[in-house]
Every structure is written in structure tokens, then in C-alpha cells.
Amino acid sequence: MLFEDPAYASQLLTLLTLSFHIIYATIGVGLPLMIMIAQWIGIRNNDPHYLLMARRWAKGFVVTVAVGVVTGTAIGLQLALLWPSFMELAGNIIALPLFMEVFAFFFEAIFLGIYLYTWDRFDNPKKHLLLLIPVAVGSGMSAFFITMVNSFMNSPAGFDIVNGELVNANPLLAMFTVSMPTKVAHVLATGYMTIAFLLAAIAAYRLIKGSHKEYHTKALHMTMKIGLIFALAAAVIGDFSGKYLAEYQPEKLAAAEWHFETSSEAPLVMWGMLDENNETRFALEIPFALSILAHGTPGAEVIGLEEFPAEEQPPLVIHYFFDLMVTIGMFLLLLSLVYWVATWRNWTFIQRPWYRWLIVLGGPLAFLGIEAGWWMAEVGRQPWILRGLMTIEEAATTSDYVGLMFIFFAVLYFILGVGTVVVLRHMFRKNPVEEDLAKYQGGEQA
Amino acid sequence: MTLEIIGISVLWLFLFGYIIVGSIDYGAGFFNAYSIVTRKEHVVSKIIQRYLSPVWEVTNVFFVFFFVGIIGFFPQTAFYYGTTLLIPASIALILLAIRGSYYAFESYGKRGHKGYAIMYGLSGLLIPASLSVVLTISEGGFIHIENGAPVLDYVALFFNPLTWSVVVLSLIAVLYISAVFLTWYANETGDQHATDLMRKYALGWSIPLIIAASGIIIELRFHNEEHYQRILDFWWMFAISFVLWGLTVWLIWQRRRYGTAFWLLVGQFAFAFFGYGISHYPYLLYPHFSIYEGFTNEAMAISLIVVFILGMALLIPSLYLLLRLFLFDENYKKGKK
């Protein structure tokens, strides 16, 4: 059977849980910031549209937070259930950021509870806005700490192994590893960017359907602007990440780029296919681009995959993940840049349905980009769970029931995923903006 | 006090916190479902929803805190318990997921889906049952080492009376703790019907609780003689616990000072829980590893304790704010705002 090898089954189950969790986790990181900005603009300009926006987003947020919390709990425990030997070692070095992540989550949970249930309890709306700051900070810090743990797995540091014994543990050095700055920054920037494009997609869709024009135009305008800022940030940080990889994890970069032979003036290979001799076909080659991505100069030498023993090479499929991520990122960057320039120059084509459909497409694409980026980062680390130290085989559980658990969790995530969509649709169908706005301006609870 | 003792005390305290807030939550879900089945939902559902909605996420964090903390302080637990607990812990996770999503799906989607409410109520009873299995395993005798990896003997575990005694105790404790708390909360909101109903449940579960708890001590005598002897050494802690139980029941019986009754209950469980924990010392898994063998390095232990203190400095005021706004706010309780 497919699941007979516990190590392979554990990989699949972890992949499943994480791929599902990051959808909700990304919303959890990005949405509080958007709610905060909307509510802030609403209070500052005394504009009920923005206040309503904050409120409607917050309502939807509750549903995704619930699923995010339970899947997050699942992955937290699964780490120990599926990778006991890894967690035993990691517990000695990397427990500190894991522990801090729980505190950040705790902090966020408390204030989110207060924020959601106190809409009308403060006479001064600014006090209510203040509650969102710990929520946004807490969720950002969660992402920060958990990505720190992941960085450690990519570039272990902060300890020595002497005769198989772990000595000289330094929790701080383990937290601030070489891959940490680019990873954390990229995760945060793409998280905020994704949620901006998700909300933009919803606004664009409602505009196509002819809903409340003023409200949705404001939402679209605001989110496209935020989206552009974070898309630019993500691209710049992505470039730094490439330079990090070239320096410290060259096998991942080489596999992602199908760069087999060490050479200077290396071209960047986009898409294409591999034949049996590892020759690329139908690919778009951008001259010098890989050397620039890796080292900043067109003539720089980039290490090829042939320098690594076959059993330490990551799977070549990560090339597609990398290309998917970069292509989507570029598409979203252009989409928001054009929108912004067109707004500034009063070009009206961005109000045409075809452009709005492109924005609608941007929402799901942004999530696909997030997934592809994580697949590239994680699959690209194989065969290691701790790069250079511990392989996946050594870390996995020896229990025989992982395959069975995979099926259980797959069913669970399916139900949760469908449930989220059904509940969210029901919620917003039942309360269209017009009605909410009328209630809201009438002083009633929306 | 050594770092090991500080570490395990902190974790034990958080586990205790989870048992109290988790029990309130799980029991409330069960009473909610039960009241729907018996068509009494108008009596308690509103109170339960009102209290639970803002705090369920916080309840969940207590649980996460415990398992992240124990791996931080005692990394070897990941090796022993991680490998062996795959099935019970996965089941608990799936049930937790059903519960967690209920709040969102039920409160914001279609209201009053009966099937979901019943599943939600039942999951609240099954989670403590599946988690309490860990307590049985920690007594030893169910895990042996094969080819350098721990293996759990499911058959021995399933047919052992101790396992079932612990499961029964955890179920009864959940219902009892929850009923006492909800009696108090219902009374605070001024809802007489709900108070009477919850009071009846609280009194009804008080006798089975004390029978089940005594039964476990007797079971232990046959299963783990060493632990049983140590429990006898700390007999006074269990005696205090028993007296506090008596006082709680008496106050509820007299319909007086439900708030005091709840805090006496917390004391009762604290003495029993810490008495049990101290007598289990120094083993985390009898007899395979103790808190001294499984402890993390000194640098990590110190930094975890520092972070813990800083974290608490942040959390305690926030928790206080949460409680003041929802649990002890006159207007909120009475449903005005």
C-alpha cells in the first residue's frame, strides 16, 4: 500500500495539514492588519463605508480564525506525533521560539475575543480600534516565531554535536540563523499581499455583479494600493532570498532552476520540461538572470547541482513550484501597478469587466502562490529535515498507523474547507452591504 | 528548587488550568446538546453561548501551551509519547477540530443545526476521554522498547481496568466542574430556571465523582505499587481535597454563595491534581524516564523560564481584562450589551 512506509506517510500527512493550515494562517496574519487600516480610515474620515468594511471583514474573519486555530493545533501536535526524533532534538535547541509563538497566539486570542464581542460597548470608537493592535501584532509575531523555527530547519545553528551528543546549546543563536531575516520578511510580506488581493478580488467580483458601487470601489481602491506595496516588498525580499540560497543552500537554488553544471553568466530558466538526459526543452531562458539573482552581477558563478551527491539532491519538481510562485507574484505586481497608474491618470479601462475579472482571478492565484512558495521551500530541503544533520527517514515515527490517520485528517479538512465556504457564503448573502449600511446608519447593530 | 522542578511545576499548573477551563467548556457543550435533545434549550443555551463565545480560543491555548511547554522542557517526551500516542492524540485533534469549528459555523452560519450541536456535545466528552489515556500510560506497563523505539500495547491498555477508571473519572469530573460553574454563572445572570437546572446537575454528579476518584487510588494499588505508596505518603492533600468537595456540595445544596462554591471546587481539584502529580514524581513515564533524565539543557531551561515570566507579565493583565469584560461585567452578564 501507498502508506506502508511511516516516513513517507508522515511526509504526506504533514504536507496535507500544512497546505491546508497555511490558507487559514495567511488570512489570520493578513486580515487583522486590513481590518485595522479600514477601521482607522473610517474613524479618521468619519466614513461609515470603511467602518462597515472593517466590521464585515471581522465577521468573516471569525470563521477562518476558528479553522486556523484548530488546524494550527493539529500541526503543533503532529510535529511530535509524526517526527518524534526530530522534536526530541529540536526541543533542545528550538523550543524557545515555539514557546514564544504560543504566547503570541495567547495574546492574540484574548484580544480577538474582546474585539469581536465589544463592537458597541465603548463610547469612544478609538478605544475599540486600539484592541486590534494587539491582535495584529500577536498574529504577526506568531508568524515571525514559527518561521524562525522553520529557518532553523533550513540552516541549523546554535549548537555543536560532539560524539553524537548535543553540546553548547545556544537558544538565541538557533533563533537568529542566516536564513531567518529573508524567510520571516518574505512570509510576512506575502501574507499581507495575499490578503490584500483576496479582499480586492471580492470587491471586484461584487462590482461586476453590480452591488453597492461606492462601498466596493473604496474597498477595491484601498486593497489594490496595499497589495501593490506588499507585492513590491515581496519581490525585493524574494531577490534577497535568492542570494541567501546561492550562498548557504546552493543545492535548493540549483534544483529550483535546473542548473546542473556550475557556470558563470548563468541564465534563468522559466518553465519548460526536462528530457531523460536532464536537458531543458520549451523553456524560456533569461540570460544572466540567475547570476544576477544569486550574486547581483551578470558574470557571477552559480554552483550547479552536479556538485552534490545524488542522495542529497532535492527533487527537480520544485522548479515548477518556483516558477509558479514567481509568475504569480509578477502578475499580481503588474496588476496592482497598472491599476494604480490608471487611477492616477484617470484611465477608465480598469473599470471594465475584463480587468475586474483579472482582479478576481488574482485572489485565488495569490493563495496558489503562497502554497507553491512553501512547497518549493519545503520539498527543496529534502532529503533533510534538518539540513545537513538529520534526514526525514531518521526523524519519522515508527508507528504503523500513519496511513490511516492520513485518511481521517483528509476527510476532516475536506469537511472544514467546505464548511468554511458554505458558512461564509451564507453569511454574506444574507446580509448584503446595502442592508448592513442602512442598519448601521440607523444606529442599529449591523 | 532545581530547574527541573520549576519546569514541571509550571507545566502542571497549566495542565491544571486547562482541566478547569476545558472542563467548563466541554461540559457546557454537552449540557447544551442535552438540553436541545430534551427540549430545554431555551433554559441554558443562551447562557452557555454568552459565556463561551469570547473565551473558547483562550481555552484552546492552555492546551497548546502544555504540549509545546513539555517538549521544550522535556524533549524526550516527544520521543516516548510522540511515537506511541499517534492514535489517541489524532482522535483528540479531530474532535477538537469539530468543536472549534462549531463556534464559527454554528454561531455565524445557520443557527440551530441539531446534528452539529449533538456532535459538538459528544465530542466534548470524548476529548477528555482520549486525552486522559495519557495518564494511564504514564503509570507504566503499556510501553515497551522494540528496536530502540517505544511501542504501545493497545490490547493491554484497552483491557486494563485502570484505563477505564481514569476515563470514567475524567467524564464525571468534566460534567461536575462544568455544572458547578454554570450554576454560578446562571445565578449571576439572574436566570432562576437555568440556575435550578444546573444546580440539579451539579448535585447529581457530585457523588459519582468522589466514588470514581477513590476507585482510581485502589486500582493503582494493583497496577503501580510504588505510586500507590507515595499517594499514601501524601494522604493529607487528598483529605483536604475531600473536605473541600464536601463544602462545595453543602453550599450548593443550601443554595448559598455559588461563587465561593466554585472556588472551593477549584481548590478541591488543585489538591487532588497536585497530590497526584507530586506522588508521580520523579517519573514522566514510569519507569522509562524521569524529569531528570529527560530534561533539556540548562541554557534552554533558563531562557524558557525567562520567557515564561515575561509572557505571564503580559498575559495576566490581559486575562483579567477579558474576565472583567465578559465574566464579571454586570451589563454583559444580564444580556444588555
PDB file of N, CA, C and O in Angstrom, chain A residues 185-241:
ATOM      1  N   ALA A 185      10.758  37.883   6.663  1.00  0.00           N
ATOM      2  CA  ALA A 185      10.282  39.051   5.914  1.00  0.00           C
ATOM      3  C   ALA A 185       9.430  38.622   4.722  1.00  0.00           C
ATOM      4  O   ALA A 185       8.391  39.225   4.442  1.00  0.00           O
ATOM      5  N   HIS A 186       9.850  37.561   4.047  1.00  0.00           N
ATOM      6  CA  HIS A 186       9.103  37.108   2.871  1.00  0.00           C
ATOM      7  C   HIS A 186       7.734  36.556   3.277  1.00  0.00           C
ATOM      8  O   HIS A 186       6.728  36.830   2.616  1.00  0.00           O
ATOM      9  N   VAL A 187       7.701  35.809   4.367  1.00  0.00           N
ATOM     10  CA  VAL A 187       6.426  35.246   4.844  1.00  0.00           C
ATOM     11  C   VAL A 187       5.458  36.374   5.200  1.00  0.00           C
ATOM     12  O   VAL A 187       4.287  36.354   4.801  1.00  0.00           O
ATOM     13  N   LEU A 188       5.941  37.367   5.930  1.00  0.00           N
ATOM     14  CA  LEU A 188       5.046  38.451   6.347  1.00  0.00           C
ATOM     15  C   LEU A 188       4.567  39.256   5.138  1.00  0.00           C
ATOM     16  O   LEU A 188       3.377  39.522   4.982  1.00  0.00           O
ATOM     17  N   ALA A 189       5.507  39.630   4.268  1.00  0.00           N
ATOM     18  CA  ALA A 189       5.127  40.469   3.120  1.00  0.00           C
ATOM     19  C   ALA A 189       4.137  39.746   2.211  1.00  0.00           C
ATOM     20  O   ALA A 189       3.121  40.320   1.794  1.00  0.00           O
ATOM     21  N   THR A 190       4.403  38.476   1.908  1.00  0.00           N
ATOM     22  CA  THR A 190       3.489  37.755   1.014  1.00  0.00           C
ATOM     23  C   THR A 190       2.158  37.490   1.705  1.00  0.00           C
ATOM     24  O   THR A 190       1.116  37.439   1.046  1.00  0.00           O
ATOM     25  N   GLY A 191       2.182  37.336   3.031  1.00  0.00           N
ATOM     26  CA  GLY A 191       0.927  37.146   3.761  1.00  0.00           C
ATOM     27  C   GLY A 191       0.022  38.362   3.622  1.00  0.00           C
ATOM     28  O   GLY A 191      -1.146  38.258   3.247  1.00  0.00           O
ATOM     29  N   TYR A 192       0.579  39.539   3.884  1.00  0.00           N
ATOM     30  CA  TYR A 192      -0.209  40.772   3.768  1.00  0.00           C
ATOM     31  C   TYR A 192      -0.660  40.996   2.330  1.00  0.00           C
ATOM     32  O   TYR A 192      -1.789  41.389   2.052  1.00  0.00           O
ATOM     33  N   MET A 193       0.248  40.700   1.410  1.00  0.00           N
ATOM     34  CA  MET A 193      -0.056  40.886  -0.013  1.00  0.00           C
ATOM     35  C   MET A 193      -1.228  39.988  -0.429  1.00  0.00           C
ATOM     36  O   MET A 193      -2.174  40.428  -1.090  1.00  0.00           O
ATOM     37  N   THR A 194      -1.175  38.730  -0.005  1.00  0.00           N
ATOM     38  CA  THR A 194      -2.218  37.775  -0.397  1.00  0.00           C
ATOM     39  C   THR A 194      -3.589  38.215   0.084  1.00  0.00           C
ATOM     40  O   THR A 194      -4.571  38.160  -0.663  1.00  0.00           O
ATOM     41  N   ILE A 195      -3.652  38.682   1.334  1.00  0.00           N
ATOM     42  CA  ILE A 195      -4.958  39.071   1.864  1.00  0.00           C
ATOM     43  C   ILE A 195      -5.459  40.323   1.160  1.00  0.00           C
ATOM     44  O   ILE A 195      -6.655  40.459   0.881  1.00  0.00           O
ATOM     45  N   ALA A 196      -4.562  41.251   0.847  1.00  0.00           N
ATOM     46  CA  ALA A 196      -4.987  42.439   0.101  1.00  0.00           C
ATOM     47  C   ALA A 196      -5.611  42.029  -1.227  1.00  0.00           C
ATOM     48  O   ALA A 196      -6.688  42.515  -1.604  1.00  0.00           O
ATOM     49  N   PHE A 197      -4.969  41.089  -1.947  1.00  0.00           N
ATOM     50  CA  PHE A 197      -5.512  40.674  -3.241  1.00  0.00           C
ATOM     51  C   PHE A 197      -6.783  39.835  -3.084  1.00  0.00           C
ATOM     52  O   PHE A 197      -7.664  39.871  -3.944  1.00  0.00           O
ATOM     53  N   LEU A 198      -6.879  39.109  -1.990  1.00  0.00           N
ATOM     54  CA  LEU A 198      -8.114  38.348  -1.736  1.00  0.00           C
ATOM     55  C   LEU A 198      -9.289  39.311  -1.563  1.00  0.00           C
ATOM     56  O   LEU A 198     -10.355  39.139  -2.176  1.00  0.00           O
ATOM     57  N   LEU A 199      -9.083  40.345  -0.738  1.00  0.00           N
ATOM     58  CA  LEU A 199     -10.171  41.299  -0.496  1.00  0.00           C
ATOM     59  C   LEU A 199     -10.470  42.095  -1.763  1.00  0.00           C
ATOM     60  O   LEU A 199     -11.629  42.411  -2.045  1.00  0.00           O
ATOM     61  N   ALA A 200      -9.431  42.402  -2.533  1.00  0.00           N
ATOM     62  CA  ALA A 200      -9.632  43.095  -3.806  1.00  0.00           C
ATOM     63  C   ALA A 200     -10.475  42.243  -4.745  1.00  0.00           C
ATOM     64  O   ALA A 200     -11.371  42.744  -5.443  1.00  0.00           O
ATOM     65  N   ALA A 201     -10.197  40.922  -4.752  1.00  0.00           N
ATOM     66  CA  ALA A 201     -10.946  40.025  -5.631  1.00  0.00           C
ATOM     67  C   ALA A 201     -12.424  40.028  -5.262  1.00  0.00           C
ATOM     68  O   ALA A 201     -13.296  40.057  -6.135  1.00  0.00           O
ATOM     69  N   ILE A 202     -12.693  40.020  -3.952  1.00  0.00           N
ATOM     70  CA  ILE A 202     -14.098  40.030  -3.523  1.00  0.00           C
ATOM     71  C   ILE A 202     -14.774  41.329  -3.967  1.00  0.00           C
ATOM     72  O   ILE A 202     -15.869  41.318  -4.540  1.00  0.00           O
ATOM     73  N   ALA A 203     -14.088  42.447  -3.730  1.00  0.00           N
ATOM     74  CA  ALA A 203     -14.666  43.746  -4.115  1.00  0.00           C
ATOM     75  C   ALA A 203     -14.905  43.798  -5.625  1.00  0.00           C
ATOM     76  O   ALA A 203     -15.971  44.248  -6.087  1.00  0.00           O
ATOM     77  N   ALA A 204     -13.920  43.329  -6.404  1.00  0.00           N
ATOM     78  CA  ALA A 204     -14.067  43.369  -7.864  1.00  0.00           C
ATOM     79  C   ALA A 204     -15.243  42.514  -8.307  1.00  0.00           C
ATOM     80  O   ALA A 204     -16.034  42.897  -9.182  1.00  0.00           O
ATOM     81  N   TYR A 205     -15.370  41.355  -7.671  1.00  0.00           N
ATOM     82  CA  TYR A 205     -16.465  40.453  -8.033  1.00  0.00           C
ATOM     83  C   TYR A 205     -17.818  41.096  -7.738  1.00  0.00           C
ATOM     84  O   TYR A 205     -18.738  41.066  -8.547  1.00  0.00           O
ATOM     85  N   ARG A 206     -17.927  41.721  -6.570  1.00  0.00           N
ATOM     86  CA  ARG A 206     -19.196  42.368  -6.220  1.00  0.00           C
ATOM     87  C   ARG A 206     -19.500  43.517  -7.175  1.00  0.00           C
ATOM     88  O   ARG A 206     -20.657  43.775  -7.502  1.00  0.00           O
ATOM     89  N   LEU A 207     -18.453  44.213  -7.614  1.00  0.00           N
ATOM     90  CA  LEU A 207     -18.668  45.322  -8.565  1.00  0.00           C
ATOM     91  C   LEU A 207     -19.179  44.784  -9.893  1.00  0.00           C
ATOM     92  O   LEU A 207     -20.065  45.373 -10.518  1.00  0.00           O
ATOM     93  N   ILE A 208     -18.601  43.674 -10.367  1.00  0.00           N
ATOM     94  CA  ILE A 208     -19.075  43.078 -11.618  1.00  0.00           C
ATOM     95  C   ILE A 208     -20.544  42.710 -11.483  1.00  0.00           C
ATOM     96  O   ILE A 208     -21.342  42.901 -12.401  1.00  0.00           O
ATOM     97  N   LYS A 209     -20.899  42.192 -10.291  1.00  0.00           N
ATOM     98  CA  LYS A 209     -22.283  41.767 -10.070  1.00  0.00           C
ATOM     99  C   LYS A 209     -23.212  42.955  -9.823  1.00  0.00           C
ATOM    100  O   LYS A 209     -24.403  42.770  -9.592  1.00  0.00           O
ATOM    101  N   GLY A 210     -22.635  44.156  -9.771  1.00  0.00           N
ATOM    102  CA  GLY A 210     -23.470  45.346  -9.639  1.00  0.00           C
ATOM    103  C   GLY A 210     -23.922  45.672  -8.238  1.00  0.00           C
ATOM    104  O   GLY A 210     -24.952  46.305  -8.035  1.00  0.00           O
ATOM    105  N   SER A 211     -23.165  45.230  -7.219  1.00  0.00           N
ATOM    106  CA  SER A 211     -23.537  45.585  -5.844  1.00  0.00           C
ATOM    107  C   SER A 211     -23.158  47.046  -5.563  1.00  0.00           C
ATOM    108  O   SER A 211     -22.585  47.722  -6.419  1.00  0.00           O
ATOM    109  N   HIS A 212     -23.420  47.441  -4.348  1.00  0.00           N
ATOM    110  CA  HIS A 212     -23.179  48.810  -3.885  1.00  0.00           C
ATOM    111  C   HIS A 212     -21.854  49.374  -4.409  1.00  0.00           C
ATOM    112  O   HIS A 212     -20.778  48.992  -3.980  1.00  0.00           O
ATOM    113  N   LYS A 213     -21.957  50.333  -5.339  1.00  0.00           N
ATOM    114  CA  LYS A 213     -20.784  50.737  -6.095  1.00  0.00           C
ATOM    115  C   LYS A 213     -19.761  51.498  -5.251  1.00  0.00           C
ATOM    116  O   LYS A 213     -18.563  51.199  -5.286  1.00  0.00           O
ATOM    117  N   GLU A 214     -20.268  52.445  -4.466  1.00  0.00           N
ATOM    118  CA  GLU A 214     -19.359  53.304  -3.715  1.00  0.00           C
ATOM    119  C   GLU A 214     -18.543  52.489  -2.710  1.00  0.00           C
ATOM    120  O   GLU A 214     -17.326  52.617  -2.616  1.00  0.00           O
ATOM    121  N   TYR A 215     -19.256  51.641  -1.966  1.00  0.00           N
ATOM    122  CA  TYR A 215     -18.610  50.833  -0.932  1.00  0.00           C
ATOM    123  C   TYR A 215     -17.521  49.945  -1.535  1.00  0.00           C
ATOM    124  O   TYR A 215     -16.379  49.925  -1.079  1.00  0.00           O
ATOM    125  N   HIS A 216     -17.892  49.209  -2.579  1.00  0.00           N
ATOM    126  CA  HIS A 216     -16.932  48.251  -3.123  1.00  0.00           C
ATOM    127  C   HIS A 216     -15.783  48.945  -3.861  1.00  0.00           C
ATOM    128  O   HIS A 216     -14.671  48.414  -3.891  1.00  0.00           O
ATOM    129  N   THR A 217     -16.054  50.105  -4.455  1.00  0.00           N
ATOM    130  CA  THR A 217     -14.968  50.826  -5.111  1.00  0.00           C
ATOM    131  C   THR A 217     -13.932  51.272  -4.093  1.00  0.00           C
ATOM    132  O   THR A 217     -12.721  51.166  -4.318  1.00  0.00           O
ATOM    133  N   LYS A 218     -14.427  51.740  -2.947  1.00  0.00           N
ATOM    134  CA  LYS A 218     -13.493  52.146  -1.889  1.00  0.00           C
ATOM    135  C   LYS A 218     -12.656  50.963  -1.428  1.00  0.00           C
ATOM    136  O   LYS A 218     -11.444  51.075  -1.235  1.00  0.00           O
ATOM    137  N   ALA A 219     -13.335  49.826  -1.251  1.00  0.00           N
ATOM    138  CA  ALA A 219     -12.609  48.630  -0.796  1.00  0.00           C
ATOM    139  C   ALA A 219     -11.563  48.217  -1.824  1.00  0.00           C
ATOM    140  O   ALA A 219     -10.414  47.919  -1.481  1.00  0.00           O
ATOM    141  N   LEU A 220     -11.956  48.229  -3.091  1.00  0.00           N
ATOM    142  CA  LEU A 220     -11.039  47.806  -4.150  1.00  0.00           C
ATOM    143  C   LEU A 220      -9.820  48.726  -4.213  1.00  0.00           C
ATOM    144  O   LEU A 220      -8.672  48.280  -4.299  1.00  0.00           O
ATOM    145  N   HIS A 221     -10.091  49.994  -4.139  1.00  0.00           N
ATOM    146  CA  HIS A 221      -9.044  51.005  -4.206  1.00  0.00           C
ATOM    147  C   HIS A 221      -8.012  50.821  -3.098  1.00  0.00           C
ATOM    148  O   HIS A 221      -6.815  50.809  -3.337  1.00  0.00           O
ATOM    149  N   MET A 222      -8.543  50.668  -1.898  1.00  0.00           N
ATOM    150  CA  MET A 222      -7.669  50.557  -0.740  1.00  0.00           C
ATOM    151  C   MET A 222      -6.832  49.271  -0.814  1.00  0.00           C
ATOM    152  O   MET A 222      -5.613  49.292  -0.616  1.00  0.00           O
ATOM    153  N   THR A 223      -7.491  48.155  -1.121  1.00  0.00           N
ATOM    154  CA  THR A 223      -6.761  46.886  -1.081  1.00  0.00           C
ATOM    155  C   THR A 223      -5.762  46.780  -2.231  1.00  0.00           C
ATOM    156  O   THR A 223      -4.696  46.185  -2.072  1.00  0.00           O
ATOM    157  N   MET A 224      -6.089  47.359  -3.398  1.00  0.00           N
ATOM    158  CA  MET A 224      -5.134  47.300  -4.503  1.00  0.00           C
ATOM    159  C   MET A 224      -3.879  48.100  -4.174  1.00  0.00           C
ATOM    160  O   MET A 224      -2.769  47.737  -4.555  1.00  0.00           O
ATOM    161  N   LYS A 225      -4.064  49.193  -3.468  1.00  0.00           N
ATOM    162  CA  LYS A 225      -2.916  50.009  -3.079  1.00  0.00           C
ATOM    163  C   LYS A 225      -2.028  49.251  -2.098  1.00  0.00           C
ATOM    164  O   LYS A 225      -0.807  49.184  -2.265  1.00  0.00           O
ATOM    165  N   ILE A 226      -2.671  48.685  -1.077  1.00  0.00           N
ATOM    166  CA  ILE A 226      -1.904  47.908  -0.089  1.00  0.00           C
ATOM    167  C   ILE A 226      -1.232  46.723  -0.778  1.00  0.00           C
ATOM    168  O   ILE A 226      -0.074  46.403  -0.508  1.00  0.00           O
ATOM    169  N   GLY A 227      -1.985  46.097  -1.689  1.00  0.00           N
ATOM    170  CA  GLY A 227      -1.439  44.956  -2.414  1.00  0.00           C
ATOM    171  C   GLY A 227      -0.177  45.321  -3.178  1.00  0.00           C
ATOM    172  O   GLY A 227       0.813  44.580  -3.171  1.00  0.00           O
ATOM    173  N   LEU A 228      -0.202  46.473  -3.824  1.00  0.00           N
ATOM    174  CA  LEU A 228       0.976  46.902  -4.590  1.00  0.00           C
ATOM    175  C   LEU A 228       2.191  47.080  -3.679  1.00  0.00           C
ATOM    176  O   LEU A 228       3.299  46.613  -3.996  1.00  0.00           O
ATOM    177  N   ILE A 229       1.964  47.728  -2.542  1.00  0.00           N
ATOM    178  CA  ILE A 229       3.093  47.977  -1.633  1.00  0.00           C
ATOM    179  C   ILE A 229       3.727  46.657  -1.193  1.00  0.00           C
ATOM    180  O   ILE A 229       4.950  46.483  -1.251  1.00  0.00           O
ATOM    181  N   PHE A 230       2.874  45.693  -0.799  1.00  0.00           N
ATOM    182  CA  PHE A 230       3.441  44.441  -0.299  1.00  0.00           C
ATOM    183  C   PHE A 230       3.970  43.556  -1.428  1.00  0.00           C
ATOM    184  O   PHE A 230       4.892  42.780  -1.212  1.00  0.00           O
ATOM    185  N   ALA A 231       3.381  43.683  -2.616  1.00  0.00           N
ATOM    186  CA  ALA A 231       3.915  42.911  -3.746  1.00  0.00           C
ATOM    187  C   ALA A 231       5.322  43.391  -4.086  1.00  0.00           C
ATOM    188  O   ALA A 231       6.226  42.594  -4.373  1.00  0.00           O
ATOM    189  N   LEU A 232       5.527  44.707  -4.038  1.00  0.00           N
ATOM    190  CA  LEU A 232       6.872  45.247  -4.264  1.00  0.00           C
ATOM    191  C   LEU A 232       7.839  44.741  -3.197  1.00  0.00           C
ATOM    192  O   LEU A 232       8.940  44.276  -3.511  1.00  0.00           O
ATOM    193  N   ALA A 233       7.382  44.807  -1.931  1.00  0.00           N
ATOM    194  CA  ALA A 233       8.233  44.338  -0.837  1.00  0.00           C
ATOM    195  C   ALA A 233       8.574  42.862  -1.028  1.00  0.00           C
ATOM    196  O   ALA A 233       9.727  42.446  -0.881  1.00  0.00           O
ATOM    197  N   ALA A 234       7.553  42.055  -1.386  1.00  0.00           N
ATOM    198  CA  ALA A 234       7.774  40.616  -1.553  1.00  0.00           C
ATOM    199  C   ALA A 234       8.799  40.352  -2.649  1.00  0.00           C
ATOM    200  O   ALA A 234       9.650  39.467  -2.515  1.00  0.00           O
ATOM    201  N   ALA A 235       8.728  41.128  -3.740  1.00  0.00           N
ATOM    202  CA  ALA A 235       9.667  40.917  -4.849  1.00  0.00           C
ATOM    203  C   ALA A 235      11.097  41.240  -4.413  1.00  0.00           C
ATOM    204  O   ALA A 235      12.033  40.480  -4.703  1.00  0.00           O
ATOM    205  N   VAL A 236      11.264  42.349  -3.712  1.00  0.00           N
ATOM    206  CA  VAL A 236      12.607  42.732  -3.262  1.00  0.00           C
ATOM    207  C   VAL A 236      13.169  41.688  -2.303  1.00  0.00           C
ATOM    208  O   VAL A 236      14.313  41.236  -2.435  1.00  0.00           O
ATOM    209  N   ILE A 237      12.325  41.258  -1.341  1.00  0.00           N
ATOM    210  CA  ILE A 237      12.790  40.263  -0.370  1.00  0.00           C
ATOM    211  C   ILE A 237      13.049  38.925  -1.062  1.00  0.00           C
ATOM    212  O   ILE A 237      13.990  38.199  -0.719  1.00  0.00           O
ATOM    213  N   GLY A 238      12.215  38.611  -2.072  1.00  0.00           N
ATOM    214  CA  GLY A 238      12.430  37.385  -2.832  1.00  0.00           C
ATOM    215  C   GLY A 238      13.805  37.378  -3.478  1.00  0.00           C
ATOM    216  O   GLY A 238      14.488  36.347  -3.518  1.00  0.00           O
ATOM    217  N   ASP A 239      14.224  38.529  -3.961  1.00  0.00           N
ATOM    218  CA  ASP A 239      15.564  38.640  -4.550  1.00  0.00           C
ATOM    219  C   ASP A 239      16.639  38.368  -3.492  1.00  0.00           C
ATOM    220  O   ASP A 239      17.602  37.639  -3.731  1.00  0.00           O
ATOM    221  N   PHE A 240      16.453  38.913  -2.287  1.00  0.00           N
ATOM    222  CA  PHE A 240      17.401  38.626  -1.191  1.00  0.00           C
ATOM    223  C   PHE A 240      17.423  37.139  -0.872  1.00  0.00           C
ATOM    224  O   PHE A 240      18.475  36.558  -0.591  1.00  0.00           O
ATOM    225  N   SER A 241      16.224  36.518  -0.903  1.00  0.00           N
ATOM    226  CA  SER A 241      16.154  35.086  -0.600  1.00  0.00           C
ATOM    227  C   SER A 241      16.977  34.292  -1.599  1.00  0.00           C
ATOM    228  O   SER A 241      17.645  33.316  -1.229  1.00  0.00           O
TER     229      SER A 241
END
